[in-house]
Short mmCIF file of C-alpha atoms and ligand atoms in Angstrom, two decimals:
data_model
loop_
_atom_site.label_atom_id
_atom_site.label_comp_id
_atom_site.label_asym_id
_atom_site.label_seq_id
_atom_site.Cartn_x
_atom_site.Cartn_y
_atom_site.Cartn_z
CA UNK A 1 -2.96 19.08 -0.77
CA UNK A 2 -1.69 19.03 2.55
CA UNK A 3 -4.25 21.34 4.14
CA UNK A 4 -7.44 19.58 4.08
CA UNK A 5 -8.68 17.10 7.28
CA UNK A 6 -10.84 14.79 7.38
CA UNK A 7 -14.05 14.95 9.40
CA UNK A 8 -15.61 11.53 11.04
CA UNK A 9 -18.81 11.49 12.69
CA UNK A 10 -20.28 8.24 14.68
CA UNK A 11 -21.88 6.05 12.11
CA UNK A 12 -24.62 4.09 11.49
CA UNK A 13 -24.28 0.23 10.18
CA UNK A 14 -22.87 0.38 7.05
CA UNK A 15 -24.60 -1.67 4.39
CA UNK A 16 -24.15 -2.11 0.79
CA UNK A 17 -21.79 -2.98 -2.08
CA UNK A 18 -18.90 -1.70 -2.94
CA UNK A 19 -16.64 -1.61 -6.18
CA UNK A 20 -13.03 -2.04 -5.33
CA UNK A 21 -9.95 -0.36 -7.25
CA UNK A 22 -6.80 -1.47 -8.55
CA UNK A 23 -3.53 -2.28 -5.73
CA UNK A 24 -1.77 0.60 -5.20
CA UNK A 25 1.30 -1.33 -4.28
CA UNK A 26 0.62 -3.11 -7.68
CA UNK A 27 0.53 -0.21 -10.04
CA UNK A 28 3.39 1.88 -8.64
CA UNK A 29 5.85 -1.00 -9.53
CA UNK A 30 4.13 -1.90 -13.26
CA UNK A 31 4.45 1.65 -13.79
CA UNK A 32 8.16 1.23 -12.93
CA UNK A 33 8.46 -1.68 -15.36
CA UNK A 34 7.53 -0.11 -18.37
CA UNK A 35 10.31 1.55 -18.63
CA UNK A 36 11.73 -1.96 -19.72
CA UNK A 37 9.68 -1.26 -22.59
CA UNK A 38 9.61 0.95 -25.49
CA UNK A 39 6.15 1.82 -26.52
CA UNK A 40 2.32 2.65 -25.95
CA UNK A 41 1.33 0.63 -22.78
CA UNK A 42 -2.20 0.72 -21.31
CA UNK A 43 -2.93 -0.24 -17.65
CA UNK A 44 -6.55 -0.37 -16.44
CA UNK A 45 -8.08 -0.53 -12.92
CA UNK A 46 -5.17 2.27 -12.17
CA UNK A 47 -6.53 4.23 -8.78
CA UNK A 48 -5.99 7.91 -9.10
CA UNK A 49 -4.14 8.33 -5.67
CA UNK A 50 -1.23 10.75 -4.58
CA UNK A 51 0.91 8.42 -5.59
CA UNK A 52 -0.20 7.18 -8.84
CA UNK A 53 -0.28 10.70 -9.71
CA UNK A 54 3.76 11.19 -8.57
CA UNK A 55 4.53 8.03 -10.29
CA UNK A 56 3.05 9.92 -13.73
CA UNK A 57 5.04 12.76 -13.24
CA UNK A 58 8.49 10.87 -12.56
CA UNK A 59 7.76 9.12 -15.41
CA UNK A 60 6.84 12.03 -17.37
CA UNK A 61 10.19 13.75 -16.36
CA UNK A 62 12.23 11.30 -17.95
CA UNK A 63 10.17 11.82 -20.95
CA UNK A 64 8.03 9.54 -21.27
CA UNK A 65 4.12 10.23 -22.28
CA UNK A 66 1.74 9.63 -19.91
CA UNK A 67 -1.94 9.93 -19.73
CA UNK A 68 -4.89 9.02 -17.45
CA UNK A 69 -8.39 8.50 -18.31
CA UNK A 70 -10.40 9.24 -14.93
CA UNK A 71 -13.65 7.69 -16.26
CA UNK A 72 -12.27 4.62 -17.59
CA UNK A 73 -9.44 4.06 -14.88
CA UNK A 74 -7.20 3.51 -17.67
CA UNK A 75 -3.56 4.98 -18.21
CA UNK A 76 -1.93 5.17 -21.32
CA UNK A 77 2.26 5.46 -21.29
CA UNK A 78 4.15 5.36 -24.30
CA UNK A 79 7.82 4.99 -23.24
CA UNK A 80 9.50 5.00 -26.55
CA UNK A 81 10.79 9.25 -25.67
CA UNK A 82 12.15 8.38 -22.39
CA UNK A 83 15.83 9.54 -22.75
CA UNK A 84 16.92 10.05 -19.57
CA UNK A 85 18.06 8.02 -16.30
CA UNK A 86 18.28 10.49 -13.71
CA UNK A 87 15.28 10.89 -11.19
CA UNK A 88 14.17 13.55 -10.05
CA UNK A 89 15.75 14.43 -6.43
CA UNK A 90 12.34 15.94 -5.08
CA UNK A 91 10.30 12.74 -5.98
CA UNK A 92 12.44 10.49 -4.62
CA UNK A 93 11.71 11.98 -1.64
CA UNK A 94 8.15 12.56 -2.04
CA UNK A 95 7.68 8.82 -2.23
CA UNK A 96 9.80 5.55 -1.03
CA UNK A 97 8.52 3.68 -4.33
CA UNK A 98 10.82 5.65 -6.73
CA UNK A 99 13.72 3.24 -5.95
CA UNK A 100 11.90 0.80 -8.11
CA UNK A 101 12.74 2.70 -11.24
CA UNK A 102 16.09 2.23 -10.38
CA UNK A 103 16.33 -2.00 -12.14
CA UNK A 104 14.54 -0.88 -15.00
CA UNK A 105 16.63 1.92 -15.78
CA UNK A 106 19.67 0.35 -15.68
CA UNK A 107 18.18 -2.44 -17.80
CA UNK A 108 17.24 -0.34 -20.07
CA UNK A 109 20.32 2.65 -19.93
CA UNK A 110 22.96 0.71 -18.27
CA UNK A 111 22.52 3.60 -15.29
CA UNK A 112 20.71 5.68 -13.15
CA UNK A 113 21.12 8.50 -10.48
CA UNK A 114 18.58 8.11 -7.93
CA UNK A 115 18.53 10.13 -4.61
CA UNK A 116 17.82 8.49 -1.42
CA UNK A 117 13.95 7.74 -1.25
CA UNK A 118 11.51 9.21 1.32
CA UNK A 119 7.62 7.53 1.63
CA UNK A 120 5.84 7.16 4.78
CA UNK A 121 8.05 6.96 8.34
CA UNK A 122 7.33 3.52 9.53
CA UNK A 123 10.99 2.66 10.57
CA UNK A 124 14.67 3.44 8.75
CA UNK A 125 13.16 1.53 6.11
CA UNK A 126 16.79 0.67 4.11
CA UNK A 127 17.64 0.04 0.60
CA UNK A 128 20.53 -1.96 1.49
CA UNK A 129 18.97 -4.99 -0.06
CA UNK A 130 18.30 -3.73 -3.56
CA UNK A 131 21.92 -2.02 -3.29
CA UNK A 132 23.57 -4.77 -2.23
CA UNK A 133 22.16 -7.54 -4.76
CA UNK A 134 22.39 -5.08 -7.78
CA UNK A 135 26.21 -5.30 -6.81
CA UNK A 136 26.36 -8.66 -6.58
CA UNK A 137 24.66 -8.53 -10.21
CA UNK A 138 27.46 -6.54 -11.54
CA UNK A 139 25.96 -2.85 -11.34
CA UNK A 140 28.35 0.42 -9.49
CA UNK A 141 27.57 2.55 -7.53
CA UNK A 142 28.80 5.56 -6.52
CA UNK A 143 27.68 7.37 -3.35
CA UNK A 144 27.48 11.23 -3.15
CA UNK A 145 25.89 13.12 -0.66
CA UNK A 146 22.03 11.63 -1.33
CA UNK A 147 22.87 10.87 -4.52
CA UNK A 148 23.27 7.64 -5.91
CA UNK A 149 24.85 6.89 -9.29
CA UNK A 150 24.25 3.57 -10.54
CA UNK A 151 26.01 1.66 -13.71
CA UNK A 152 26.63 -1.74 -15.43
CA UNK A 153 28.39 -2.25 -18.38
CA UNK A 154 28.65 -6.27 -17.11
CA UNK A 155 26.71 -7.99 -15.54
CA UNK A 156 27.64 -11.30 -12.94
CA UNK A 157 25.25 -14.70 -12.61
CA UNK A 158 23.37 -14.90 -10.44
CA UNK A 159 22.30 -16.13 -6.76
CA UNK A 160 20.76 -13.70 -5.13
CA UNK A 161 19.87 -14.78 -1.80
CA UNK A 162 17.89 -12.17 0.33
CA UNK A 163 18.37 -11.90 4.05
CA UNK A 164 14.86 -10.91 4.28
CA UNK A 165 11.70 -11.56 1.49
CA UNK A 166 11.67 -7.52 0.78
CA UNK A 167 8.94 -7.01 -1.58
CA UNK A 168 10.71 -3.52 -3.27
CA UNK A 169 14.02 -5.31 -3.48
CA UNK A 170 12.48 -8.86 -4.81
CA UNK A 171 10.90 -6.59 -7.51
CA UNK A 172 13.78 -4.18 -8.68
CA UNK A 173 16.39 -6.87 -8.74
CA UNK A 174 13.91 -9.02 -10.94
CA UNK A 175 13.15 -6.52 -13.36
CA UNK A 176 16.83 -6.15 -13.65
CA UNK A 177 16.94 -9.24 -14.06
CA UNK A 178 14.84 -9.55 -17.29
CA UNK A 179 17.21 -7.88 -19.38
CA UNK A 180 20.30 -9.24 -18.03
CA UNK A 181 22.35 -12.11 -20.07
CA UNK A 182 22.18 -15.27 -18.29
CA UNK A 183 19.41 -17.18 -15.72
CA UNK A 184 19.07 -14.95 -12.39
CA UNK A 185 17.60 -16.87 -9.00
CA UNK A 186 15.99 -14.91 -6.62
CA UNK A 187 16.12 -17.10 -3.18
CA UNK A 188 13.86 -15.94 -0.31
CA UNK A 189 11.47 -13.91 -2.38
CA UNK A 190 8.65 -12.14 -1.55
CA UNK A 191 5.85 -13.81 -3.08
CA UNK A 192 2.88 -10.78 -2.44
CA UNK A 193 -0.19 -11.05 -4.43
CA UNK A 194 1.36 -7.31 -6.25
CA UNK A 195 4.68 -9.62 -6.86
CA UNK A 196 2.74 -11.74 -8.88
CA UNK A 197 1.03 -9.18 -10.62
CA UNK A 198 4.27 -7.65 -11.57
CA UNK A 199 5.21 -11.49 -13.09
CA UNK A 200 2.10 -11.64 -14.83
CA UNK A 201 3.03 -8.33 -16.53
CA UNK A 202 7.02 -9.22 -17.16
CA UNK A 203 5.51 -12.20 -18.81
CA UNK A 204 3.37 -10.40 -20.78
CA UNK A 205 6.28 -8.07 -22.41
CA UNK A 206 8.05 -11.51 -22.90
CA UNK A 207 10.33 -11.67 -19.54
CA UNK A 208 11.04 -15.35 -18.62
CA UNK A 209 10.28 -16.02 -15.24
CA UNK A 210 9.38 -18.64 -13.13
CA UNK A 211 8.52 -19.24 -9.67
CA UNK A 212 9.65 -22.48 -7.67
CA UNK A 213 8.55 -23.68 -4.33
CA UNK A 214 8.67 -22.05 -1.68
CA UNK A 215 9.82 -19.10 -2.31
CA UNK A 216 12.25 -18.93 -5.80
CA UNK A 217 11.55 -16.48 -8.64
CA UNK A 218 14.18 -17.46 -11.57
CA UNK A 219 14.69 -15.48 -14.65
CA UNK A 220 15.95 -15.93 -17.89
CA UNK A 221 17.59 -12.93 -19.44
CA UNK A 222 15.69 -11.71 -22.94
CA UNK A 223 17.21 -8.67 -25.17
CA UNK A 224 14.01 -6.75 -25.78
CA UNK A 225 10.74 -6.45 -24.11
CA UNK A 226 7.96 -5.07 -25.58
CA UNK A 227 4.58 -2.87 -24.19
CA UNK A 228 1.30 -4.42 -22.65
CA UNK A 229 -1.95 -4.33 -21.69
CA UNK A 230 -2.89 -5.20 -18.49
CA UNK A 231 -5.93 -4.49 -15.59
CA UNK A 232 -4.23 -4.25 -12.16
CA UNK A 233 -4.78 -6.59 -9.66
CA UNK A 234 -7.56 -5.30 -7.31
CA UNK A 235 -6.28 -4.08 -4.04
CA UNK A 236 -6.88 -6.68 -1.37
CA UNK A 237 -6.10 -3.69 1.62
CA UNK A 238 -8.74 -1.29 0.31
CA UNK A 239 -11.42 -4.35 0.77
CA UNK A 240 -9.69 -4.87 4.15
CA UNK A 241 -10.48 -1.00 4.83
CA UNK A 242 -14.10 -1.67 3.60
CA UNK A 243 -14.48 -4.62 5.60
CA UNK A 244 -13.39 -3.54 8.57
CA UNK A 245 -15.69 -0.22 8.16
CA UNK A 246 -18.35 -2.69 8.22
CA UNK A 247 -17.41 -5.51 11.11
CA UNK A 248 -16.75 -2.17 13.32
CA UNK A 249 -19.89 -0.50 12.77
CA UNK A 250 -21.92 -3.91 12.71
CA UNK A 251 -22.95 -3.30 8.98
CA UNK A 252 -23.37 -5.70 5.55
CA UNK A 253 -21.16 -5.26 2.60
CA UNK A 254 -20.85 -7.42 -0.48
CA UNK A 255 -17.55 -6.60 -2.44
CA UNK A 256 -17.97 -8.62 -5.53
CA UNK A 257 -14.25 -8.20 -6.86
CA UNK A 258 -12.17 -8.73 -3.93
CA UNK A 259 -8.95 -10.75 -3.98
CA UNK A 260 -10.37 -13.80 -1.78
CA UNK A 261 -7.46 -15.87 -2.76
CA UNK A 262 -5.29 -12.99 -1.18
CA UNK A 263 -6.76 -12.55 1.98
CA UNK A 264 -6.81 -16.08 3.75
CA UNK A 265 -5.86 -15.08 7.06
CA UNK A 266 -7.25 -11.55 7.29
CA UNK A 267 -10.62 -13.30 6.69
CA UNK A 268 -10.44 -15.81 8.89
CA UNK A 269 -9.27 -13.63 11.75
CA UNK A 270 -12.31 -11.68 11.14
CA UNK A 271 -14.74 -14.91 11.18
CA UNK A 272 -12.53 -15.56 14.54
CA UNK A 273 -14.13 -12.44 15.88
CA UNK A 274 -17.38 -13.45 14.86
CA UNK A 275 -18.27 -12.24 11.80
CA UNK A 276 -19.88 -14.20 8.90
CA UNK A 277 -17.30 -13.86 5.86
CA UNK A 278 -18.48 -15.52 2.73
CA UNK A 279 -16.20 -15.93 -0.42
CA UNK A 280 -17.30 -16.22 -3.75
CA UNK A 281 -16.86 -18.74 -6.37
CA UNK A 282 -12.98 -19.33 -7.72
CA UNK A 283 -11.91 -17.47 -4.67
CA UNK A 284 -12.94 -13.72 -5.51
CA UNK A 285 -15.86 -11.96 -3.75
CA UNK A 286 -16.51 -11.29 -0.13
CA UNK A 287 -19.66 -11.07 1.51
CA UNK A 288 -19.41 -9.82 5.14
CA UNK A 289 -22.33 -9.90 8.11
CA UNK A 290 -20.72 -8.30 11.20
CA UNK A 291 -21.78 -9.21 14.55
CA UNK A 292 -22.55 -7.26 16.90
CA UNK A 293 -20.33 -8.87 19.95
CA UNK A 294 -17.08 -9.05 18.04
CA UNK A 295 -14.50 -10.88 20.26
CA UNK A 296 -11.11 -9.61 20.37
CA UNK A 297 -8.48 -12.01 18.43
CA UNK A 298 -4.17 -11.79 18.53
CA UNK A 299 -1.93 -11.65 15.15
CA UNK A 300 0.91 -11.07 13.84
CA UNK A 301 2.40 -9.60 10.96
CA UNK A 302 4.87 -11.43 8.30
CA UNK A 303 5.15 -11.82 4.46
CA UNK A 304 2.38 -13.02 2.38
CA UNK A 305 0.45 -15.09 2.99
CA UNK A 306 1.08 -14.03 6.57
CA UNK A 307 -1.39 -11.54 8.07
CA UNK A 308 -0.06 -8.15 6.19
CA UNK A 309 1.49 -5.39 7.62
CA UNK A 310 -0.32 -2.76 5.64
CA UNK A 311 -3.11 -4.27 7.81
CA UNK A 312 -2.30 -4.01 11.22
CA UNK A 313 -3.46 -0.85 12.28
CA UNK A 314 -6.64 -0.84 10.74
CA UNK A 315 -7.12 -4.79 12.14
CA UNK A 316 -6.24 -2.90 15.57
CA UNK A 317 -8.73 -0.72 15.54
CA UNK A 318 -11.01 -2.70 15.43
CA UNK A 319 -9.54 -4.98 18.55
CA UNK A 320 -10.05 -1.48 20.14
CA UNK A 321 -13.57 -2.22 20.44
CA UNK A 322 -13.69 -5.99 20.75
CA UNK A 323 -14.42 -7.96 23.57
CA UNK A 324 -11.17 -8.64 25.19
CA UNK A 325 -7.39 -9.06 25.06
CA UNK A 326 -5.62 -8.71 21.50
CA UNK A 327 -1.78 -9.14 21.36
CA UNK A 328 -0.46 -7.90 18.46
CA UNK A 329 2.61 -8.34 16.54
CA UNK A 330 4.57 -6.25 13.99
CA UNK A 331 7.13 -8.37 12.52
CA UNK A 332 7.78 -6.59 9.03
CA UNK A 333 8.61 -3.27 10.23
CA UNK A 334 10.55 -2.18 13.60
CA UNK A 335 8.28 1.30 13.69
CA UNK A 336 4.91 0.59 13.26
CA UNK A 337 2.82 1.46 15.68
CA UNK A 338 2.59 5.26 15.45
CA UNK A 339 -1.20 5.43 15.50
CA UNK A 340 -1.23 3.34 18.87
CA UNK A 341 -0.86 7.02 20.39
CA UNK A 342 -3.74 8.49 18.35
CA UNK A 343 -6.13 5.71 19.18
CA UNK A 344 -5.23 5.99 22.54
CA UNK A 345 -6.13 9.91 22.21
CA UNK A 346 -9.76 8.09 21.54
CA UNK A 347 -9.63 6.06 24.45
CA UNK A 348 -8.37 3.23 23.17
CA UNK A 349 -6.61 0.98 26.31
CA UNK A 350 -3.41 0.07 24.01
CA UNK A 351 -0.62 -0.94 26.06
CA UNK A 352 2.99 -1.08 24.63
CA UNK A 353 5.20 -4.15 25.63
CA UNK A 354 7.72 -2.73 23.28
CA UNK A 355 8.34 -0.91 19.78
CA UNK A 356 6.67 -4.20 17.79
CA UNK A 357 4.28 -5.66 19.99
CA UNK A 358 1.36 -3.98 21.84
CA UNK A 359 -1.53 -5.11 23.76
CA UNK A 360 -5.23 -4.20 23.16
CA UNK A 361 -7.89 -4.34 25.42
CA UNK A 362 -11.56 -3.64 23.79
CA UNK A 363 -13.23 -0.61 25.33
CA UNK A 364 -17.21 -0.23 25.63
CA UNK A 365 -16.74 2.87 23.66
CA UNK A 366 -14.16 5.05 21.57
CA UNK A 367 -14.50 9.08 21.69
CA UNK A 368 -14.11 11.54 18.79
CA UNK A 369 -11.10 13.81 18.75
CA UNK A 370 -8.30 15.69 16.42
CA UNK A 371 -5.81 12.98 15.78
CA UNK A 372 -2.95 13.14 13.61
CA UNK A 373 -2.25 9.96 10.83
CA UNK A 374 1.74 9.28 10.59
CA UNK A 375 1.25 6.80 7.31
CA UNK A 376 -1.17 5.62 5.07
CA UNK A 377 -2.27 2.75 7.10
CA UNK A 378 -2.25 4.53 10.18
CA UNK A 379 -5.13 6.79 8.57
CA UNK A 380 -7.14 4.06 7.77
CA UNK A 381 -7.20 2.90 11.57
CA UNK A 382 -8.54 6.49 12.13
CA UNK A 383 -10.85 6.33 10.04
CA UNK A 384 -12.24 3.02 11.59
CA UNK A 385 -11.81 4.07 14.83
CA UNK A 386 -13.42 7.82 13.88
CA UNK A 387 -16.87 5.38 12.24
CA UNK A 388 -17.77 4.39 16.09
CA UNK A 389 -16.33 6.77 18.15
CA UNK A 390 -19.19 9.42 20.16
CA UNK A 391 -18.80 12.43 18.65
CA UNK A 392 -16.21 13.66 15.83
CA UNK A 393 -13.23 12.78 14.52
CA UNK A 394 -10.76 15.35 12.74
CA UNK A 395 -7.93 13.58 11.13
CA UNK A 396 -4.85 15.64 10.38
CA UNK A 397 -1.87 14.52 7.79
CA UNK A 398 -4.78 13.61 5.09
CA UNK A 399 -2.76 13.21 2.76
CA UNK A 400 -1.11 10.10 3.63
CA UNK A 401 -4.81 8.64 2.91
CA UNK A 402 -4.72 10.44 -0.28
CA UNK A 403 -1.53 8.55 -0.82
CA UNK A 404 -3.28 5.07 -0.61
CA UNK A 405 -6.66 5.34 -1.18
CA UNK A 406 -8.40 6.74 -4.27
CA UNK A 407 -11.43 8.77 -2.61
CA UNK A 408 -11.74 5.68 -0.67
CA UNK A 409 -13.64 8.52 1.75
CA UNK A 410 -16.65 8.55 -1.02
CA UNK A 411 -17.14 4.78 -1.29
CA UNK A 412 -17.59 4.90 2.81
CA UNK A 413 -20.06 7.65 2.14
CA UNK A 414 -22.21 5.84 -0.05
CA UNK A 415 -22.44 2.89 2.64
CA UNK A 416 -23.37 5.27 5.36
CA UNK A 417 -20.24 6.40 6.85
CA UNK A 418 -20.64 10.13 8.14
CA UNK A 419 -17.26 11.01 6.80
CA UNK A 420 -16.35 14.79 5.18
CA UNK A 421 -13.13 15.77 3.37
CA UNK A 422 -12.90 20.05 4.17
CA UNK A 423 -10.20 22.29 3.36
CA UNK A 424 -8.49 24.09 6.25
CA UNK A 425 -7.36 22.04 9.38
CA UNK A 426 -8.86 24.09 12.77
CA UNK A 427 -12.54 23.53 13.41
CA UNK A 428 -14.16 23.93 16.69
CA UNK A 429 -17.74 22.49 17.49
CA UNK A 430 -19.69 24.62 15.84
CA UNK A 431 -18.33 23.96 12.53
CA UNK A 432 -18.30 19.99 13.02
CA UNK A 433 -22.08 20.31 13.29
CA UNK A 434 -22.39 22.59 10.33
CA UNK A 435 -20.51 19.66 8.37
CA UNK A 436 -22.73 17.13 9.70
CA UNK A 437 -25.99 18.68 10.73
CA UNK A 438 -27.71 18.27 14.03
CA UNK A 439 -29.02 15.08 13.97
CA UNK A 440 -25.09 13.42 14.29
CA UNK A 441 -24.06 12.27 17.53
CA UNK A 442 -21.61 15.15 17.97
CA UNK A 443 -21.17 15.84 21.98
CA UNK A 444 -18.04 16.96 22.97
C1 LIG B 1 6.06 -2.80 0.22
C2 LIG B 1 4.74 -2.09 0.17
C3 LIG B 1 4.28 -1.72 1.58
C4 LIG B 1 4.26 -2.95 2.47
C5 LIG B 1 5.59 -3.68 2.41
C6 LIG B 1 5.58 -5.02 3.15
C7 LIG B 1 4.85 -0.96 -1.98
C8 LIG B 1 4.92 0.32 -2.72
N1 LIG B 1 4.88 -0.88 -0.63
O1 LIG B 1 7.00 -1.88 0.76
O2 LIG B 1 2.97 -1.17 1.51
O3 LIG B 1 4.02 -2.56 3.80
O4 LIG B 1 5.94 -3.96 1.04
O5 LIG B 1 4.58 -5.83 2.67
O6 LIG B 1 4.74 -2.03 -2.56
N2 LIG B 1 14.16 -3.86 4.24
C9 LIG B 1 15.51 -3.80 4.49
N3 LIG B 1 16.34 -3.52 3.45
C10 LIG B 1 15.87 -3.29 2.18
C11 LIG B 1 14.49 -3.36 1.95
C12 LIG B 1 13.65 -3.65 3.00
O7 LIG B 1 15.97 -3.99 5.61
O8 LIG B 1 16.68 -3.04 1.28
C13 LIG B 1 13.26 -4.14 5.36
C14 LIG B 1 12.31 -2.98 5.64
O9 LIG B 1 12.90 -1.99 6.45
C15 LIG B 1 11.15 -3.67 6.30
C16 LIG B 1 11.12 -5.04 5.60
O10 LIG B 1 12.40 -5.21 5.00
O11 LIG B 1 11.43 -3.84 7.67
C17 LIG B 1 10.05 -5.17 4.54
O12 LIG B 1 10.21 -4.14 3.58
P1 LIG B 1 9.81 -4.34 2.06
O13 LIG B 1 9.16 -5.67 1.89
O14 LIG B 1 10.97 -4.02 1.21
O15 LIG B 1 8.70 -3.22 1.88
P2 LIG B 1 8.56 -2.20 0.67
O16 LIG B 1 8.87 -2.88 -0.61
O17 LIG B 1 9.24 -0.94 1.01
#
């Protein structure tokens, strides 16, 4: 629903524990793969979000079965009715992730008709390496307007060396790969902790893949593959949302099921600024016990197990109020740095050096105010910023949250965050203190 805003009043401390949901960027793609499959599949730890939910239906309109069991988290898609190969124009551009149906269905059909795919605006955001390399594996395509028809009858061997470690192009041309005679290398791979996730699931169906140091994925070609069971893997940026809640509002949180072994140097930037960050045993679990003079520290963005992209601009908001300089780098994408305007809205002092590298100098305090999110991530620095900022926060474009997080806004509510999701998108002051009552710190 496009029409709804969030509301953010200044917070106290947030303390607790929090549970912590499946990847988003995990599920999307296994979704994709099961159309490699024919049969009853059943994925658990599947968040409910925006895009889960367009996922369902694109699989649904190719006619497959699909159901989702909100209680249990679990989905259940039998794939053996899916007779057709042609996407849906209007999801494709609802959401960038559709192109990774595009290797399974030509596994599995020998073609597919895509359109061009939309998703969040965070640069042009090509396909030309999943294009390019499903050439080079032997598949047409013909170019029509948006459309894009797709078809292999034979299939080439098999160096594929990307320019770049794209983590939708590493995936589609794998999956591809699975079905295709013959052993396919992948050089210059993304290696993402949802990359792996996908592997662990291609293995499970009976895929033959292997991944070589530093950064290989080969596969061996099988004939059939056949359905799963599988939990996703639990999404390491939610408990980076969660944590950084907490560090900006000086809190406590224990997440007992976070991806440790994911999230090296996101947690120790955060015990750079001061915080105590404790990991649990085998590498899962995160305790965190913010200070309350965080010092401001510099990153940069790259592939795993670089600092990640997805985030930047919540890791920047909370440089906003830091004690002193942060330079930050966006490396993975040349356009991301559309909530630098919204924070400084807030009164955030972000300078731009150019379009991927800004500088951040921590203010004494933040100030609540309508700001608009551009992208999921971009939200989520809202948010964090909206948690300490005087007064209230109304976030606009809501549902590019609802894209990434599954009610993500409830689990902050439970730890103490004064947050409020409220149809309708013009409030004045009044109304923000109806939402939140008169004790909130609302002065504007
Ligand atoms: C995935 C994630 C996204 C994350 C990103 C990088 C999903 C659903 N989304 O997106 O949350 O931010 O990885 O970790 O998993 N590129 C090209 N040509 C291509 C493909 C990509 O030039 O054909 C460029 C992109 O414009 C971008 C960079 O490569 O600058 C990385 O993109 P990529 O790794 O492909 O990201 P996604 O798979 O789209």
């Amino acid at each position: 629903m496009h029409n709804q805003s969030l509301l953010i009043a200044q917070s106290p401390p947030l303390e607790g524990t929090a549970e912590l949901t499946g990847a988003k960027n995990a599920v999307l793609v296994i979704m994709a793969s099961l159309i490699l499959t024919k049969g009853k599949s059943i994925l658990s730890n599947v968040p409910f979000s925006s895009d889960v939910r367009n996922v369902m239906t694109l699989l649904q309109n190719l006619g497959a079965e699909v159901k989702y069991a909100p209680d249990l988290q679990t989905l259940c898609v039998d794939t053996s009715p899916i007779n057709d190969w042609r996407v849906n124009h209007e999801m494709m551009k609802r959401m960038r992730a559709s192109i990774l149906v595009m290797g399974p269905l030509l596994a599995r059909f020998g073609q597919a008709e895509i359109a061009l795919p939309g998703g969040c605006v965070i640069g042009s955001r090509p396909i030309d390496l999943h294009l390019r390399n499903f050439v080079k594996m032997g598949v047409r395509i013909i170019e029509s307007g948006d459309t894009l028809s797709a078809s292999v009858t034979r299939f080439n061997a098999k160096k594929i060396i990307l320019d770049y470690p794209s983590v939708g192009a590493t995936e589609n041309i794998m999956m591809l790969a699975t079905c295709a005679p013959g052993t396919t290398k992948i050089i210059n791979a993304a290696l993402e902790p949802e990359v792996l996730d996908l592997i662990k699931v291609l293995k499970k169906m009976g895929a033959h893949i292997q991944v070589v140091a530093p950064a290989t994925i080969e596969i061996e070609g099988v004939k059939e593959l056949k359905p799963i069971e599988h939990a996703i893997i639990n999404d390491r940026l939610e408990a980076g949302a969660l944590l950084l809640a907490t560090a900006i509002t000086g809190g406590n949180i224990v997440l007992p099921q976070a991806p440790a072994f994911a999230m090296d140097v996101f947690l120790q930037k955060l015990q750079q600024m001061g915080h105590k960050v404790e990991v649990g045993d085998n590498d899962v679990g995160v305790t965190l016990r913010a200070t309350k003079d965080p010092k401001a520290v510099s990153f940069k963005t790259g592939p795993h197990p670089q600092f990640p992209t997805d985030l930047q601009a919540p890791m920047m908001a909370a440089q906003c109020v830091a004690d002193g300089t942060s330079v930050i780098e966006e490396t993975v994408f040349e356009n991301r740095l559309m909530h630098v305007r919204e924070l400084q809205k807030m009164g955030a002092e972000v300078k731009v050096i150019h379009d991927q590298k800004v500088v951040v100098t921590g203010v004494e305090q933040l100030y609540g105010t309508s700001v608009i999110a551009s992208d999921i991530r971009a939200s989520c620095a809202l948010m964090l910023a909206g948690l300490v900022a005087q007064g209230t926060t109304i976030m606009t474009g809501v549902h590019h949250w609802q894209r990434g997080y599954d009610a993500l806004e409830k689990k902050l509510k439970i730890l103490g965050a004064q947050v409020k999701m409220v149809d309708g998108q013009n409030f004045s002051v009044q109304d923000k203190r109806l939402f939140f009552g008169y004790e909130s710190s609302v002065k504007d």
